[in-house]
PDB file of C-alpha atoms in Angstrom:
ATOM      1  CA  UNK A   1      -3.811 -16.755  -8.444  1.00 80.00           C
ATOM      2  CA  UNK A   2      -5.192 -16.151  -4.909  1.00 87.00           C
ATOM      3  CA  UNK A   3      -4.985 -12.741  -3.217  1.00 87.00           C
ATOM      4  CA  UNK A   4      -3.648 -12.810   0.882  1.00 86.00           C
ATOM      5  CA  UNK A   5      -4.308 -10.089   2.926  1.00 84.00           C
ATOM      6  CA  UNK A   6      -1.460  -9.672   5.127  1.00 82.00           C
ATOM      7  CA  UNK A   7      -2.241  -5.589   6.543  1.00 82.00           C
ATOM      8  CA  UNK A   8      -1.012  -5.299   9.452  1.00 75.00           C
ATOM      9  CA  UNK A   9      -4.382  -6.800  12.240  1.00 66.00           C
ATOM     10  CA  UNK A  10      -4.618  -8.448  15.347  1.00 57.00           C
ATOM     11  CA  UNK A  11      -7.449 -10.030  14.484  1.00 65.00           C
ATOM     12  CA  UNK A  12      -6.021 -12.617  12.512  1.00 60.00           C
ATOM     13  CA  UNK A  13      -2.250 -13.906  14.725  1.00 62.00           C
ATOM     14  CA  UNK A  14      -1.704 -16.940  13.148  1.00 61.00           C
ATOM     15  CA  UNK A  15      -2.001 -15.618   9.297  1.00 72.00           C
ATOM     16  CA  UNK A  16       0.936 -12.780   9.611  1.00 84.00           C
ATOM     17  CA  UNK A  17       3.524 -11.010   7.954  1.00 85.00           C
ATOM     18  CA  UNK A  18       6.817 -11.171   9.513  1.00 88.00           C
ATOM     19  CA  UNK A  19       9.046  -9.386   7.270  1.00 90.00           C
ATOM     20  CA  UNK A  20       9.037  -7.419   4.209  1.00 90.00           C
ATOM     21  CA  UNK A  21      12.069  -6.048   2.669  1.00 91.00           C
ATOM     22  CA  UNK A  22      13.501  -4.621  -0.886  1.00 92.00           C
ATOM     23  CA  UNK A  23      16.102  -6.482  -2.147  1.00 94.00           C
ATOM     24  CA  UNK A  24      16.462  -3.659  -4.965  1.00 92.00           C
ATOM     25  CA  UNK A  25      13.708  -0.964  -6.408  1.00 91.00           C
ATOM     26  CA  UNK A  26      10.458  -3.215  -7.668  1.00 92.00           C
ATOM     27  CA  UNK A  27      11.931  -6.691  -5.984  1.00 96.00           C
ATOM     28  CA  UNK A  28      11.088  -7.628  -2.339  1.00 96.00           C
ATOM     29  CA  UNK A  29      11.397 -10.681  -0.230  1.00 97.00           C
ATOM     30  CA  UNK A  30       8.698 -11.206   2.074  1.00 95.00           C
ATOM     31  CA  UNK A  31       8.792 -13.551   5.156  1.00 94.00           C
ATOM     32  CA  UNK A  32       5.095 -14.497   6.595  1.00 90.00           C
ATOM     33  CA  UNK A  33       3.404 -17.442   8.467  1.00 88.00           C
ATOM     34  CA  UNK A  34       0.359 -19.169   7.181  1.00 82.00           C
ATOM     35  CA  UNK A  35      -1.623 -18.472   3.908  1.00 77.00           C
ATOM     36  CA  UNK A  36      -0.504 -21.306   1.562  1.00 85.00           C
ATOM     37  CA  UNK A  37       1.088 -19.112  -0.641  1.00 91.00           C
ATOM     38  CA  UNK A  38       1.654 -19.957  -3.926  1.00 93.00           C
ATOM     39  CA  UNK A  39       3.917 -18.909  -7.290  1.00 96.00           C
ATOM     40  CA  UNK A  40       2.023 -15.770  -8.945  1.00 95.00           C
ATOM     41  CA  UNK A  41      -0.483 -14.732  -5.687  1.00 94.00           C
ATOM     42  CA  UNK A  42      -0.982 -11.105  -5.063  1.00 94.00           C
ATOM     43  CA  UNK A  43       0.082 -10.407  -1.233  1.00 92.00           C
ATOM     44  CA  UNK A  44      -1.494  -6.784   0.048  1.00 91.00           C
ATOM     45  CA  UNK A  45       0.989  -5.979   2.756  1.00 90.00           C
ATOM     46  CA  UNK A  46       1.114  -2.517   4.899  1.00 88.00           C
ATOM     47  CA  UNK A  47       3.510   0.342   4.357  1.00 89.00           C
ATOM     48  CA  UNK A  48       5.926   0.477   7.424  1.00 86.00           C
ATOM     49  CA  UNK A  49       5.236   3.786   8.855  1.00 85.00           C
ATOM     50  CA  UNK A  50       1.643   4.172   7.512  1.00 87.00           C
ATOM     51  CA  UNK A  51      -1.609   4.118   8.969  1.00 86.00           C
ATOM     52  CA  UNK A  52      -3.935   3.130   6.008  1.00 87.00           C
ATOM     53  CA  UNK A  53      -1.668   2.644   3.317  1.00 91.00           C
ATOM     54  CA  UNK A  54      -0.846  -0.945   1.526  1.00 91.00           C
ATOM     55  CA  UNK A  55       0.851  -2.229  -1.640  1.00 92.00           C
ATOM     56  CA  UNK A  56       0.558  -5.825  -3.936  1.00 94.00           C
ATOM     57  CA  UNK A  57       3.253  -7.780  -4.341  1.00 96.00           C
ATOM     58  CA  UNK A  58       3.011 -10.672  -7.171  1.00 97.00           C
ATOM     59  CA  UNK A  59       5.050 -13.631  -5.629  1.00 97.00           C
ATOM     60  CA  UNK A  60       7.540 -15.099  -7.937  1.00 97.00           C
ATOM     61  CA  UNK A  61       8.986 -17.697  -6.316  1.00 97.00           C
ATOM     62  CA  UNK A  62       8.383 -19.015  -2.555  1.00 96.00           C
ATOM     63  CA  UNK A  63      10.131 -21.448  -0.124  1.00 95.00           C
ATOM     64  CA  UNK A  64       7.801 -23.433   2.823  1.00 93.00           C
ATOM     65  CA  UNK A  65      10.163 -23.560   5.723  1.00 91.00           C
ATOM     66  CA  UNK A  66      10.181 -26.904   7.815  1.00 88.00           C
ATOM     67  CA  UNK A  67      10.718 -25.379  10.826  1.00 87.00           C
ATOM     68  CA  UNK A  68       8.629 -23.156  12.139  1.00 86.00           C
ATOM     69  CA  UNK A  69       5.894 -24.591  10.976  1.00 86.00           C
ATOM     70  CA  UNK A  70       3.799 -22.633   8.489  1.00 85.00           C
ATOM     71  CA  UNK A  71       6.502 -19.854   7.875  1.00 91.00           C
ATOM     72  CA  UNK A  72       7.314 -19.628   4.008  1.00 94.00           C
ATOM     73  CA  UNK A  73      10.095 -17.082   2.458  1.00 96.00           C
ATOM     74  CA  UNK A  74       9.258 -15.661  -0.799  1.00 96.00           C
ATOM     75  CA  UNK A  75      10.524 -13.265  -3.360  1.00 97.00           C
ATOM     76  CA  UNK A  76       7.394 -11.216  -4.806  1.00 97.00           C
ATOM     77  CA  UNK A  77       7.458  -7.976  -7.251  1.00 97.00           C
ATOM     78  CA  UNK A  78       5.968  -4.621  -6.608  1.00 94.00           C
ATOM     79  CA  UNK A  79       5.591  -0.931  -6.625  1.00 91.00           C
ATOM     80  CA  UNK A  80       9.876   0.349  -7.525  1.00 90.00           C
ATOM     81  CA  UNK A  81      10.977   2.951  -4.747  1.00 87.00           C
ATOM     82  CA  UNK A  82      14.164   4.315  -4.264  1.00 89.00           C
ATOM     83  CA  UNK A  83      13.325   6.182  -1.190  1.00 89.00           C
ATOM     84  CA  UNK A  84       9.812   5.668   0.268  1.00 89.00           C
ATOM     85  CA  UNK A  85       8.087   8.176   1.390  1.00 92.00           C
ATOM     86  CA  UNK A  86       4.532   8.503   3.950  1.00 94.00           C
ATOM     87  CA  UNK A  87       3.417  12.352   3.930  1.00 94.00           C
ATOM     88  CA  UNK A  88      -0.129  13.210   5.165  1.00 94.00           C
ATOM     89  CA  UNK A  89      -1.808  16.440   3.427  1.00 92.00           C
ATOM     90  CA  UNK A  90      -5.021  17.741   4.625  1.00 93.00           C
ATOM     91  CA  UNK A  91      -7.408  17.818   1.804  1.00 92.00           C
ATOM     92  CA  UNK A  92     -10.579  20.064   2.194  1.00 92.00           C
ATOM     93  CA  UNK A  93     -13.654  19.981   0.148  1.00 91.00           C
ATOM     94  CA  UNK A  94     -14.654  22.723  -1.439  1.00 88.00           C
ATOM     95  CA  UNK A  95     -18.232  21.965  -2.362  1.00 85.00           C
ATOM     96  CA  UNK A  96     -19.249  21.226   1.426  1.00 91.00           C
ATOM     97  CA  UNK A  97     -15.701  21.913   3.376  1.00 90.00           C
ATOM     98  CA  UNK A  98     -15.432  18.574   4.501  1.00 90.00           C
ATOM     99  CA  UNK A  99     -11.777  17.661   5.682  1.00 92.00           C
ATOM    100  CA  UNK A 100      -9.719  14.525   4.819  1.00 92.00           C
ATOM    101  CA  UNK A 101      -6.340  13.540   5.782  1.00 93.00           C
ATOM    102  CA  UNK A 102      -4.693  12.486   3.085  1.00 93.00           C
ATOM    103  CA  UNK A 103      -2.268   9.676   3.673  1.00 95.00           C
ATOM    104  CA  UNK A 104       0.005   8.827   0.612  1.00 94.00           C
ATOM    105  CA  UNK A 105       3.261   6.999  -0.528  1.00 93.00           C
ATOM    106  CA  UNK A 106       5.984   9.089  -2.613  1.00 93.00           C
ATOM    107  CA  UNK A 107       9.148   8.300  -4.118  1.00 91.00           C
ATOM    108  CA  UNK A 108      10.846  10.638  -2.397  1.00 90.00           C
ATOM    109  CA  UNK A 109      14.062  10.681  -4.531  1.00 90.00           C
ATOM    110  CA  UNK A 110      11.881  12.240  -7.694  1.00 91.00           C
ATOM    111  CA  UNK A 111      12.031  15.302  -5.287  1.00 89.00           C
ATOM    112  CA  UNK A 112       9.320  17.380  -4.536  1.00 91.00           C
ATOM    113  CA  UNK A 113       7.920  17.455  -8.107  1.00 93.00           C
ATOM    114  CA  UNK A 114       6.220  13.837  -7.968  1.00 92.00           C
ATOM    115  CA  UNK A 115       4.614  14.902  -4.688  1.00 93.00           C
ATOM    116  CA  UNK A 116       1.652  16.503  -5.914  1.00 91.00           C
ATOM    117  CA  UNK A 117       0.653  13.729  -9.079  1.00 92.00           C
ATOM    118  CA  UNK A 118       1.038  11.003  -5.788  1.00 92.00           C
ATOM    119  CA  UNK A 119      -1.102  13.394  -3.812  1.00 92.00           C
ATOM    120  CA  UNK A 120      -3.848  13.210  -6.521  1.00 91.00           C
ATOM    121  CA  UNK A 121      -3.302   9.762  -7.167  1.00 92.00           C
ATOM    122  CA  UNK A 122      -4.386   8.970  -3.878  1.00 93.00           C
ATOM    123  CA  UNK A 123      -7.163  11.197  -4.438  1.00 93.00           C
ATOM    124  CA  UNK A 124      -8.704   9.655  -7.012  1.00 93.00           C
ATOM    125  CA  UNK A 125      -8.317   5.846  -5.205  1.00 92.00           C
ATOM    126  CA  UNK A 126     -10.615   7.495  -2.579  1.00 92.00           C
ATOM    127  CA  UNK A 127     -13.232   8.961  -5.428  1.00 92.00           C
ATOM    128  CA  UNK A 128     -12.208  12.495  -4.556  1.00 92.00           C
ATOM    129  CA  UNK A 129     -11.876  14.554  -8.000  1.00 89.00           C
ATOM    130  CA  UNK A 130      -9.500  17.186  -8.040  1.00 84.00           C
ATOM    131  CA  UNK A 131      -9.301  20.260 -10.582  1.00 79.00           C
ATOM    132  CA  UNK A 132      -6.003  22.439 -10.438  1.00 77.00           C
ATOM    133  CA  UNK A 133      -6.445  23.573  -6.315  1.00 82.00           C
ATOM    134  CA  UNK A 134     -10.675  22.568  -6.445  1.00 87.00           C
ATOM    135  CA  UNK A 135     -10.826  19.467  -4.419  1.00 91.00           C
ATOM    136  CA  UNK A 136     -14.072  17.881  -4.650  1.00 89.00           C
ATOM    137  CA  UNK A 137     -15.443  14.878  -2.427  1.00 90.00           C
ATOM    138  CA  UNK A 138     -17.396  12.063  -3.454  1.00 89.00           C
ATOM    139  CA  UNK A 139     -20.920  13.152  -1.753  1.00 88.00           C
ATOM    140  CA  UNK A 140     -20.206  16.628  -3.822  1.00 87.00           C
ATOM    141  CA  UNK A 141     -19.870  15.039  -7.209  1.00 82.00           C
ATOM    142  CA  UNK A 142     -22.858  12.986  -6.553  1.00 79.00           C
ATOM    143  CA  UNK A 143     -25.069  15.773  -5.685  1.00 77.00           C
ATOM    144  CA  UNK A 144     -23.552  17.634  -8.692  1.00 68.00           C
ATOM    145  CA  UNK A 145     -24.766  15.201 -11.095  1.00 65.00           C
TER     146      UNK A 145
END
């Protein structure tokens, strides 16, 4: 199992993801060029519409293409949403007020009820630890230790 790193760059042209669609909630087929991908990698592709955010798809079963050269189709599972969501919440610190932007992905078909466990799942990914409305960063809880 090899992990390709197909966020959206342009440093890297010739090693890029061309499309990535669901096919139904947890099942996508992904269309790229270059990598040698194989059954069971991990592809880390961007979220359409987000700035910073990504999500890893385990490949299940992948065609190379002749022609183009280097293009493969695959069929890869992942993260099941109905209705994907990118909201942005500002975050503020409230040991030393420092300010995040806080980009996350939401099923947005839960309703607004499974925005604010996504919210502090992103949270914690960062190493921000949050306690009912306390938001602490990670300079803070070092400091606090």
């Amino acid at each position: 199992m090899v992990e390709h790193d197909f966020r959206y760059t342009l440093f890297n042209p010739q090693h890029t993801l061309i499309e990535c669609r669901a096919l139904v909630p947890g099942r996508y087929q992904v269309t790229g060029n270059g990598g040698s991908i194989r059954k069971d990698d991990v592809l880390l592709v961007s979220l359409k519409g987000s700035k910073t955010l990504s999500m890893r798809l385990t490949v299940q079963t992948v065609r190379h293409l002749i022609n183009p050269q280097g293009q493969w189709v695959a069929t890869a599972n992942g993260p099941a949403f109905k209705e994907l969501e990118i909201l942005t919440w500002q975050v503020e610190c409230d040991g030393c007020q420092t300010s995040l932007d806080l980009e996350f992905a939401v099923d947005s078909s839960l309703g607004n009820k499974a925005r604010q466990p996504a919210a502090n799942a992103r949270l914690e990914e960062l190493g921000w630890r949050s306690q009912g409305e306390r938001h602490l960063c990670p300079r803070c809880q070092a400091s606090a230790s």
